[in-house]
Structure formats: structure tokens, C-alpha cells
Coordinates of C-alpha atoms in Angstrom, one line a residue:
F1 CA 9.1 0.8 6.0
D2 CA 8.8 0.1 9.7
A3 CA 10.0 -3.4 10.3
A4 CA 8.3 -3.9 13.5
K5 CA 5.1 -3.5 12.2
H6 CA 6.0 -5.7 9.6
D7 CA 7.5 -8.5 11.8
S8 CA 4.8 -8.6 14.1
R9 CA 2.0 -9.1 11.3
V10 CA 4.6 -11.4 9.3
A11 CA 6.8 -14.2 10.2
G12 CA 8.8 -16.0 7.2
D13 CA 10.3 -14.6 4.4
H14 CA 9.5 -12.5 1.5
E15 CA 7.0 -15.1 0.0
D16 CA 5.3 -14.6 2.9
S17 CA 5.6 -10.7 2.9
Q18 CA 4.0 -10.4 -0.5
A19 CA 1.1 -12.4 0.3
Y20 CA 0.2 -10.6 3.5
Q21 CA 0.1 -7.5 1.3
A22 CA -1.5 -9.1 -1.7
A23 CA -4.1 -10.1 1.2
V24 CA -4.5 -6.9 2.1
L25 CA -5.0 -5.1 -1.2
R26 CA -7.3 -6.7 -2.1
T27 CA -9.5 -6.4 1.0
I28 CA -9.3 -2.6 0.1
S29 CA -9.1 -2.3 -3.1
E30 CA -12.3 -4.5 -3.6
R31 CA -14.4 -2.2 -0.6
L32 CA -12.7 0.5 -2.5
R33 CA -14.7 -0.7 -6.4
A34 CA -17.8 -2.0 -4.7
D35 CA -18.6 1.1 -2.9
G36 CA -17.4 3.3 -6.1
V37 CA -14.7 5.3 -4.3
P38 CA -12.7 6.4 -6.7
A39 CA -9.1 5.8 -6.5
V40 CA -5.6 6.5 -7.3
A41 CA -2.0 4.3 -7.4
F42 CA 1.0 6.4 -6.2
A43 CA 4.6 5.0 -5.2
L44 CA 4.0 1.8 -6.7
R45 CA 7.6 0.8 -6.8
D46 CA 10.3 0.2 -4.0
T47 CA 12.8 3.5 -3.6
D48 CA 15.3 0.5 -1.8
S49 CA 15.6 -3.0 -1.2
T50 CA 12.7 -3.5 1.1
G51 CA 9.1 -1.6 0.7
M52 CA 5.1 -1.5 0.3
G53 CA 5.4 -0.9 -3.2
V54 CA 3.9 -3.8 -5.6
F55 CA 6.7 -2.9 -8.0
A56 CA 10.5 -4.2 -6.7
Q57 CA 12.6 -1.5 -7.3
D58 CA 14.7 -3.3 -9.9
G59 CA 10.9 -2.9 -11.5
T60 CA 10.4 -6.9 -10.8
A61 CA 6.3 -7.4 -10.1
K62 CA 5.7 -8.5 -6.9
A63 CA 2.0 -11.1 -5.9
S64 CA 0.2 -8.0 -4.8
T65 CA 0.6 -6.5 -9.0
E66 CA -1.7 -8.9 -10.2
T67 CA -4.4 -8.2 -7.4
L68 CA -5.1 -4.7 -7.7
A69 CA -5.1 -5.7 -11.8
R70 CA -7.1 -8.1 -11.3
S71 CA -9.9 -5.9 -8.7
F72 CA -9.8 -2.8 -10.6
A73 CA -10.6 -4.5 -14.2
P74 CA -13.2 -2.5 -15.6
L75 CA -15.9 -5.3 -14.9
Q76 CA -15.5 -7.7 -12.0
A77 CA -17.3 -9.3 -9.0
F78 CA -16.7 -9.3 -5.0
L79 CA -17.9 -10.9 -2.3
A80 CA -19.6 -8.6 0.2
D81 CA -18.3 -10.8 2.2
P82 CA -15.9 -13.4 1.7
T83 CA -16.6 -16.0 4.7
P84 CA -18.6 -19.0 5.6
G85 CA -21.9 -18.0 5.6
T86 CA -24.1 -16.3 3.3
S87 CA -22.9 -13.4 1.3
E88 CA -24.0 -10.8 -1.6
V89 CA -22.4 -10.2 -4.6
I90 CA -21.1 -7.0 -6.1
V91 CA -20.1 -7.3 -9.7
A92 CA -18.9 -2.9 -10.6
N93 CA -19.2 -1.9 -14.1
D94 CA -16.6 1.1 -15.1
T95 CA -17.2 0.7 -18.6
P96 CA -18.7 2.6 -21.0
A97 CA -21.6 -0.2 -21.7
N98 CA -24.7 -1.5 -19.9
H99 CA -24.3 -4.8 -19.6
N100 CA -26.4 -7.9 -19.2
L101 CA -24.5 -10.7 -17.3
A102 CA -24.4 -14.1 -16.1
V103 CA -23.1 -14.9 -12.7
E104 CA -22.4 -18.3 -11.5
W105 CA -20.4 -19.0 -8.1
S106 CA -19.7 -22.2 -7.3
A107 CA -17.9 -22.8 -2.9
G108 CA -17.3 -26.3 -1.7
E109 CA -20.1 -28.6 -2.6
E110 CA -22.6 -25.9 -3.0
S111 CA -23.5 -23.6 -6.7
W112 CA -25.6 -21.5 -8.5
S113 CA -25.7 -19.0 -11.3
F114 CA -28.3 -16.1 -12.2
D115 CA -28.3 -13.4 -14.4
A116 CA -27.8 -9.4 -13.9
D117 CA -27.8 -6.3 -15.5
V118 CA -25.4 -4.2 -13.8
D119 CA -25.4 -0.4 -15.4
A120 CA -22.7 1.6 -17.9
Q121 CA -20.5 3.1 -14.5
G122 CA -22.3 1.5 -12.1
R123 CA -22.9 -1.1 -9.2
W124 CA -24.9 -4.2 -8.6
R125 CA -25.6 -5.8 -5.9
G126 CA -28.1 -8.8 -5.0
G127 CA -27.8 -12.8 -5.8
S128 CA -27.0 -14.3 -2.5
V129 CA -23.6 -16.7 -1.7
T130 CA -24.1 -19.5 0.7
V131 CA -20.8 -20.2 1.3
P132 CA -20.4 -23.8 3.7
G133 CA -18.0 -23.5 6.6
E134 CA -16.4 -26.3 5.2
A135 CA -15.5 -24.7 2.0
E136 CA -11.6 -24.0 1.0
G137 CA -12.7 -21.4 -2.2
V138 CA -15.6 -19.4 -3.5
S139 CA -15.0 -18.4 -7.3
I140 CA -17.3 -16.3 -9.2
L141 CA -17.6 -16.1 -13.1
L142 CA -18.8 -13.3 -15.0
R143 CA -20.0 -14.2 -18.4
V144 CA -20.8 -11.0 -20.8
N145 CA -21.1 -11.7 -24.8
D146 CA -18.1 -14.2 -25.4
H147 CA -16.3 -13.0 -21.9
E148 CA -15.9 -14.8 -18.8
I149 CA -14.1 -13.3 -15.8
E150 CA -13.1 -14.8 -12.5
N151 CA -12.5 -13.9 -9.5
Q152 CA -11.8 -16.3 -6.4
Y153 CA -11.7 -16.6 -2.5
D154 CA -9.6 -18.4 -0.5
I155 CA -11.8 -19.1 2.4

């Protein structure tokens, strides 16, 4: 653990540190999923009182635990560029089934929906999302059969 590097990125308590860790892990894990890059997770638990694990030394879940679970859900939607402006939607399907799904998004006063077909173990890219500059967040909702899967971004 490099305390100097940590302190240059995070000014505050452990909650600020965990929020920063969750944001970094989300960016990396979503890019890996979007591009279909195989990933292996290891060293998930801190070995000391401070560390980079997603679980504390005592096994308590940190903020990034939920981030990784959501990012690596078998079926999930991501924004290619979660910033104001236009972004495409990426749907990662790591299930053994093809899916026909409805994609709904909302950002500020803007919203839209479209249908997508994603192959088993595949990726689907498309569906332009326009994030207004004044939007504080974006919500993407996948509807497949009787399930809903949501991913939210703070802008």
C-alpha cells in the first residue's frame, strides 16, 4: 500500500477512499466487460488494516464489493462514455442464452427506449444515449423476460 499515492488522490476519511476505489474499479471492470476481456479476480481481502481489497481484513465488505458484483453480473448494460454528450450502450451477455431485451434510459429530462438482440456469450453495441450537460445522472434499465437489471451513473 502506497500511502503517498493514496493521499494524493483522496483527501478525507476511509469512506472517501472506498468511494474512490469503487469508482476506479467500476471504470476498469466495465471496460473489461464491454470489450469481452477475460478477467480473474484475486487478493480481494486486505491483508493488513489498510489495503486495496474489496473486503477489509476482518471480511467486512467495502463499497467496491457491490461495484464488482454489479459490473460482473452475467447480463448488464454499460455506457461507452458516461459523460455529458452522446454515448452508445453496450450490453454484455455472459449467459448461455440469446436474449431479446428492451433497453430504457433516462438522463435529466431526456429518456428513450429501444430493443436489442444479444447473442449468448456476446456483446451488443448501439442505441445512442444523449446525456444533457445539466444531467446529474443516467439510468439504464434492461428488461428481459420478467427481470429488470439497472445500472446507474453519476455524472
